[in-house]
Amino acid sequence: MTELLVVRPGALTTVQDRGRPGYAHLGVPRSGALDTAAFALANRLVGNPPDAAALETTLDGTGLLALAPTVVAVTGAPCSVRVSGRPAAWGAAVRLPAGAELEVGPAESGLRGYVAVRGGLAVPPVLGSRSADLLSGLGPPVLSAGMRLPVGPAGPDPVPWADVCGLPGPPAELLLPLRPGPRADWFAPASLAGLWRAEFRVSARSNRIGLRTEAGPPLVRARSGELPSEGMVLGAVQVPPDGLPVVFLADHPVTGGYPVVGVVPPGPALDAAAQARPGTPVRFLRSR
């Protein structure tokens, strides 16, 4: 079986696929790649099926040694790509000879990159998914130096002209459509109305669990007391006691006790949230 040897793991590199939906009733988060479009593009470029597992890097890339010939593609946050010291293409299929070292450099903008390998990463699945879940600890561990990553059987040759138009770059301003509810009535009407005019910033405390905001006007409650824990979905915007919204991402808990002011629907906005660096301005746009 083809393997990749981890030479440089990077700050936080995990194996991700499309996640493990359908287990919230057991307390298991969905998990999966945060930037779903960039993840899907990486797999298409190497000829993989859309659910093949790939690597998700965070900020400073990773380094891998090919122990057999293979094909890889790097997408997501723009970065330098080198093969045994020579420049290679970002956002395209790249052939690695046996013994070649792939160096995925630091993100030049954005936050998260995706490294797909032809055949997909064949780590053992857990509940039908190969995704690493940082909240529950399910799935493969975070990459470390010396780890060997098994690669599945290669599929058809990549299509060289696939996706030549690419994807939007990381956001200079994060605009999040927000469908109000189910607990919008827990907030003062004037404060809720001001949400659509407010500007927040992405907090450095953000992670795969949630995008935390800072610097904006706190949302003021209209009622006190506590909510019983209730189910949370991807994109739910929960408001903790400090009044600053938190957007739940792929590794979010399945229940929560703070009121949810609204939900950001899955799609391009949550993909952009995956690439928003700390300090990026955030605005919520009222949506239906």
Short mmCIF file of C-alpha atoms in Angstrom, two decimals:
data_model
loop_
_atom_site.label_atom_id
_atom_site.label_comp_id
_atom_site.label_asym_id
_atom_site.label_seq_id
_atom_site.Cartn_x
_atom_site.Cartn_y
_atom_site.Cartn_z
CA MET A 1 0.00 0.00 0.00
CA THR A 2 1.21 3.51 -0.82
CA GLU A 3 2.06 5.64 2.20
CA LEU A 4 3.00 9.22 2.98
CA LEU A 5 5.48 9.91 5.78
CA VAL A 6 4.86 13.04 7.85
CA VAL A 7 8.09 15.04 7.92
CA ARG A 8 6.67 18.30 9.27
CA PRO A 9 3.19 18.07 10.82
CA GLY A 10 2.44 21.82 10.95
CA ALA A 11 0.65 23.69 13.71
CA LEU A 12 -2.60 21.73 13.39
CA THR A 13 -3.02 19.26 10.53
CA THR A 14 -5.83 16.74 10.62
CA VAL A 15 -7.38 14.11 8.38
CA GLN A 16 -10.84 15.17 7.23
CA ASP A 17 -13.54 13.96 4.87
CA ARG A 18 -17.17 15.04 4.58
CA GLY A 19 -17.81 14.17 8.23
CA ARG A 20 -20.06 11.79 10.12
CA PRO A 21 -23.60 13.23 10.06
CA GLY A 22 -26.46 11.37 11.66
CA TYR A 23 -25.01 10.69 15.10
CA ALA A 24 -26.03 13.81 17.01
CA HIS A 25 -28.50 11.71 19.02
CA LEU A 26 -25.45 9.84 20.36
CA GLY A 27 -23.63 13.06 21.20
CA VAL A 28 -21.25 12.81 18.22
CA PRO A 29 -20.54 16.00 16.23
CA ARG A 30 -20.59 16.03 12.46
CA SER A 31 -16.93 17.11 12.03
CA GLY A 32 -15.42 17.05 8.50
CA ALA A 33 -13.59 19.61 6.36
CA LEU A 34 -14.41 23.21 7.28
CA ASP A 35 -13.96 24.71 3.80
CA THR A 36 -16.09 22.22 1.91
CA ALA A 37 -15.56 23.79 -1.53
CA ALA A 38 -11.76 23.82 -1.26
CA PHE A 39 -11.80 20.24 0.06
CA ALA A 40 -14.01 19.07 -2.83
CA LEU A 41 -11.79 20.85 -5.38
CA ALA A 42 -8.65 19.14 -4.05
CA ASN A 43 -10.29 15.74 -4.47
CA ARG A 44 -11.54 16.52 -7.99
CA LEU A 45 -8.08 17.63 -9.07
CA VAL A 46 -6.54 14.25 -8.20
CA GLY A 47 -9.46 12.18 -9.52
CA ASN A 48 -10.85 11.12 -6.14
CA PRO A 49 -14.50 10.54 -5.24
CA PRO A 50 -15.97 13.49 -3.31
CA ASP A 51 -15.90 11.69 0.07
CA ALA A 52 -12.20 10.72 -0.04
CA ALA A 53 -10.24 11.73 3.05
CA ALA A 54 -7.60 14.47 2.73
CA LEU A 55 -5.49 16.66 5.02
CA GLU A 56 -6.65 19.97 6.46
CA THR A 57 -3.74 22.24 7.41
CA THR A 58 -3.88 25.32 9.63
CA LEU A 59 -1.87 28.45 8.86
CA ASP A 60 1.66 27.03 8.39
CA GLY A 61 1.17 24.05 6.06
CA THR A 62 2.88 20.69 6.33
CA GLY A 63 5.66 18.53 4.89
CA LEU A 64 5.19 14.99 3.52
CA LEU A 65 7.49 12.37 1.99
CA ALA A 66 6.08 10.16 -0.80
CA LEU A 67 7.12 6.55 -0.19
CA ALA A 68 5.74 5.55 -3.62
CA PRO A 69 4.77 7.53 -6.75
CA THR A 70 1.49 9.40 -6.32
CA VAL A 71 -0.46 12.53 -7.31
CA VAL A 72 -1.43 15.32 -4.91
CA ALA A 73 -3.21 18.68 -5.04
CA VAL A 74 -3.11 21.61 -2.62
CA THR A 75 -6.07 24.01 -2.38
CA GLY A 76 -7.69 26.30 0.19
CA ALA A 77 -5.54 29.09 1.60
CA PRO A 78 -3.05 30.20 -1.08
CA CYS A 79 0.52 29.11 -0.29
CA SER A 80 3.79 28.06 -1.85
CA VAL A 81 4.13 24.42 -2.92
CA ARG A 82 7.49 22.74 -3.46
CA VAL A 83 8.48 19.23 -4.49
CA SER A 84 11.98 18.32 -3.27
CA GLY A 85 12.83 22.02 -3.17
CA ARG A 86 11.48 22.92 -6.62
CA PRO A 87 8.40 25.15 -7.07
CA ALA A 88 5.20 23.30 -7.97
CA ALA A 89 1.65 24.34 -8.74
CA TRP A 90 -0.91 25.31 -6.13
CA GLY A 91 -4.50 24.47 -7.09
CA ALA A 92 -3.48 21.79 -9.61
CA ALA A 93 -2.56 18.11 -9.73
CA VAL A 94 1.14 17.54 -8.99
CA ARG A 95 2.95 14.23 -9.53
CA LEU A 96 5.28 13.05 -6.75
CA PRO A 97 7.95 10.46 -7.59
CA ALA A 98 8.89 7.96 -4.90
CA GLY A 99 11.18 9.65 -2.39
CA ALA A 100 9.99 13.18 -3.25
CA GLU A 101 9.20 15.56 -0.41
CA LEU A 102 6.13 17.76 -0.68
CA GLU A 103 6.45 21.04 1.22
CA VAL A 104 3.22 22.99 1.72
CA GLY A 105 4.21 26.46 2.88
CA PRO A 106 2.53 28.92 5.24
CA ALA A 107 -0.79 30.42 4.16
CA GLU A 108 -0.25 33.72 2.35
CA SER A 109 -3.86 34.64 3.07
CA GLY A 110 -6.66 32.71 4.65
CA LEU A 111 -6.19 30.04 7.27
CA ARG A 112 -6.82 26.46 6.15
CA GLY A 113 -5.36 24.44 3.29
CA TYR A 114 -6.27 21.04 1.85
CA VAL A 115 -3.89 18.37 0.59
CA ALA A 116 -5.57 15.58 -1.36
CA VAL A 117 -3.69 12.49 -2.54
CA ARG A 118 -4.85 10.26 -5.37
CA GLY A 119 -6.66 7.30 -3.80
CA GLY A 120 -7.53 9.18 -0.61
CA LEU A 121 -6.12 8.70 2.86
CA ALA A 122 -7.04 5.21 4.05
CA VAL A 123 -6.90 5.68 7.81
CA PRO A 124 -9.43 3.48 9.66
CA PRO A 125 -12.96 4.94 9.63
CA VAL A 126 -14.89 5.57 12.84
CA LEU A 127 -18.69 5.62 12.55
CA GLY A 128 -18.34 5.73 8.79
CA SER A 129 -15.93 8.68 8.62
CA ARG A 130 -12.17 9.21 8.62
CA SER A 131 -12.46 12.73 10.03
CA ALA A 132 -10.58 13.78 13.14
CA ASP A 133 -12.98 15.35 15.64
CA LEU A 134 -11.12 17.65 18.01
CA LEU A 135 -14.07 17.95 20.41
CA SER A 136 -14.88 14.27 21.00
CA GLY A 137 -11.48 12.79 20.11
CA LEU A 138 -12.96 10.41 17.52
CA GLY A 139 -11.04 9.58 14.37
CA PRO A 140 -7.31 9.69 13.64
CA PRO A 141 -4.97 11.77 15.81
CA VAL A 142 -3.61 15.16 14.85
CA LEU A 143 -0.57 14.69 12.60
CA SER A 144 2.82 14.28 14.26
CA ALA A 145 6.32 13.87 12.85
CA GLY A 146 7.08 10.31 11.77
CA MET A 147 3.42 9.32 11.32
CA ARG A 148 2.69 7.17 8.26
CA LEU A 149 -0.48 7.89 6.34
CA PRO A 150 -1.84 4.98 4.26
CA VAL A 151 -3.22 5.83 0.82
CA GLY A 152 -6.05 3.95 -0.87
CA PRO A 153 -6.06 2.43 -4.36
CA ALA A 154 -5.70 5.01 -7.13
CA GLY A 155 -8.73 5.82 -9.24
CA PRO A 156 -8.80 7.19 -12.80
CA ASP A 157 -6.19 9.66 -13.98
CA PRO A 158 -6.94 13.25 -12.91
CA VAL A 159 -8.61 15.53 -15.44
CA PRO A 160 -5.97 18.19 -16.19
CA TRP A 161 -8.46 20.92 -17.08
CA ALA A 162 -10.77 20.48 -14.09
CA ASP A 163 -11.83 23.62 -12.20
CA VAL A 164 -9.62 26.07 -14.08
CA CYS A 165 -11.77 28.93 -12.73
CA GLY A 166 -10.83 28.13 -9.13
CA LEU A 167 -12.60 29.44 -6.03
CA PRO A 168 -12.99 32.83 -4.31
CA GLY A 169 -10.03 33.94 -2.22
CA PRO A 170 -10.10 34.27 1.59
CA PRO A 171 -12.41 37.08 2.74
CA ALA A 172 -11.21 40.58 3.56
CA GLU A 173 -14.59 40.99 5.31
CA LEU A 174 -16.71 38.05 6.43
CA LEU A 175 -20.38 38.51 5.50
CA LEU A 176 -22.60 35.90 7.15
CA PRO A 177 -26.27 35.54 6.15
CA LEU A 178 -28.25 34.87 9.33
CA ARG A 179 -31.71 33.37 9.57
CA PRO A 180 -33.15 34.68 12.87
CA GLY A 181 -34.33 32.20 15.50
CA PRO A 182 -35.12 30.00 17.26
CA ARG A 183 -34.27 32.18 20.32
CA ALA A 184 -34.17 35.66 18.78
CA ASP A 185 -36.96 36.66 21.18
CA TRP A 186 -34.49 36.29 24.07
CA PHE A 187 -32.82 39.53 22.98
CA ALA A 188 -33.96 43.15 23.32
CA PRO A 189 -35.59 44.33 20.06
CA ALA A 190 -33.30 47.37 19.80
CA SER A 191 -30.20 45.25 20.33
CA LEU A 192 -31.38 42.69 17.79
CA ALA A 193 -32.08 45.43 15.24
CA GLY A 194 -28.58 46.78 15.81
CA LEU A 195 -27.09 43.38 14.97
CA TRP A 196 -27.62 44.03 11.25
CA ARG A 197 -25.59 47.25 11.48
CA ALA A 198 -22.86 46.02 13.84
CA GLU A 199 -19.32 45.10 12.92
CA PHE A 200 -17.47 42.41 14.88
CA ARG A 201 -14.02 40.89 14.43
CA VAL A 202 -12.89 37.27 14.29
CA SER A 203 -11.34 36.38 17.66
CA ALA A 204 -8.02 34.56 18.02
CA ARG A 205 -9.92 32.12 20.28
CA SER A 206 -11.72 30.69 17.22
CA ASN A 207 -11.13 27.05 16.27
CA ARG A 208 -12.78 24.13 14.48
CA ILE A 209 -15.53 24.13 17.12
CA GLY A 210 -16.65 27.69 16.55
CA LEU A 211 -15.79 31.09 15.13
CA ARG A 212 -15.78 33.48 18.08
CA THR A 213 -16.32 37.20 17.62
CA GLU A 214 -14.99 40.20 19.49
CA ALA A 215 -15.03 44.01 19.46
CA GLY A 216 -18.67 44.40 18.42
CA PRO A 217 -21.59 45.64 20.53
CA PRO A 218 -22.75 42.84 22.86
CA LEU A 219 -26.28 41.59 22.30
CA VAL A 220 -28.51 42.54 25.23
CA ARG A 221 -30.97 39.98 26.53
CA ALA A 222 -34.65 40.76 26.96
CA ARG A 223 -35.05 38.00 29.53
CA SER A 224 -32.87 36.47 32.20
CA GLY A 225 -32.59 32.89 33.32
CA GLU A 226 -31.19 29.77 31.72
CA LEU A 227 -32.30 27.65 28.81
CA PRO A 228 -32.39 23.86 29.07
CA SER A 229 -29.77 22.30 26.80
CA GLU A 230 -31.10 21.91 23.28
CA GLY A 231 -29.85 20.59 19.96
CA MET A 232 -27.36 22.63 17.93
CA VAL A 233 -26.84 22.53 14.17
CA LEU A 234 -23.93 23.52 11.96
CA GLY A 235 -23.95 27.31 11.58
CA ALA A 236 -25.96 27.97 14.76
CA VAL A 237 -25.03 31.37 16.23
CA GLN A 238 -25.03 31.02 20.00
CA VAL A 239 -24.72 34.03 22.29
CA PRO A 240 -22.88 33.39 25.59
CA PRO A 241 -23.17 35.71 28.62
CA ASP A 242 -20.65 38.21 27.19
CA GLY A 243 -23.15 38.94 24.38
CA LEU A 244 -20.67 38.27 21.54
CA PRO A 245 -21.91 35.78 18.92
CA VAL A 246 -20.22 32.41 18.34
CA VAL A 247 -20.76 30.67 14.99
CA PHE A 248 -20.72 26.89 15.41
CA LEU A 249 -18.46 25.06 12.92
CA ALA A 250 -17.89 21.39 12.11
CA ASP A 251 -16.67 20.16 15.51
CA HIS A 252 -19.38 21.98 17.48
CA PRO A 253 -21.15 20.30 20.40
CA VAL A 254 -24.51 18.76 19.61
CA THR A 255 -26.28 20.55 22.48
CA GLY A 256 -25.94 23.92 24.17
CA GLY A 257 -27.63 25.99 26.83
CA TYR A 258 -27.10 29.56 25.57
CA PRO A 259 -29.74 31.15 23.32
CA VAL A 260 -29.28 30.83 19.55
CA VAL A 261 -30.02 34.15 17.86
CA GLY A 262 -30.01 32.63 14.36
CA VAL A 263 -28.41 30.16 11.98
CA VAL A 264 -25.92 30.69 9.14
CA PRO A 265 -26.95 28.20 6.41
CA PRO A 266 -24.34 25.76 5.09
CA GLY A 267 -22.59 26.90 1.93
CA PRO A 268 -20.16 29.57 0.76
CA ALA A 269 -20.50 31.73 3.89
CA LEU A 270 -19.37 28.94 6.24
CA ASP A 271 -16.58 28.04 3.80
CA ALA A 272 -15.43 31.67 4.02
CA ALA A 273 -15.64 31.49 7.82
CA ALA A 274 -13.16 28.60 7.69
CA GLN A 275 -10.63 30.93 6.01
CA ALA A 276 -11.21 34.08 8.12
CA ARG A 277 -8.13 34.98 10.13
CA PRO A 278 -8.28 36.63 13.57
CA GLY A 279 -9.02 40.33 13.16
CA THR A 280 -11.13 39.88 10.01
CA PRO A 281 -14.25 42.12 10.16
CA VAL A 282 -17.51 40.19 10.53
CA ARG A 283 -21.01 41.38 9.64
CA PHE A 284 -24.30 39.52 9.90
CA LEU A 285 -26.84 39.98 7.08
CA ARG A 286 -30.49 39.27 7.77
CA SER A 287 -31.65 36.30 5.70
CA ARG A 288 -34.83 34.33 5.30
#
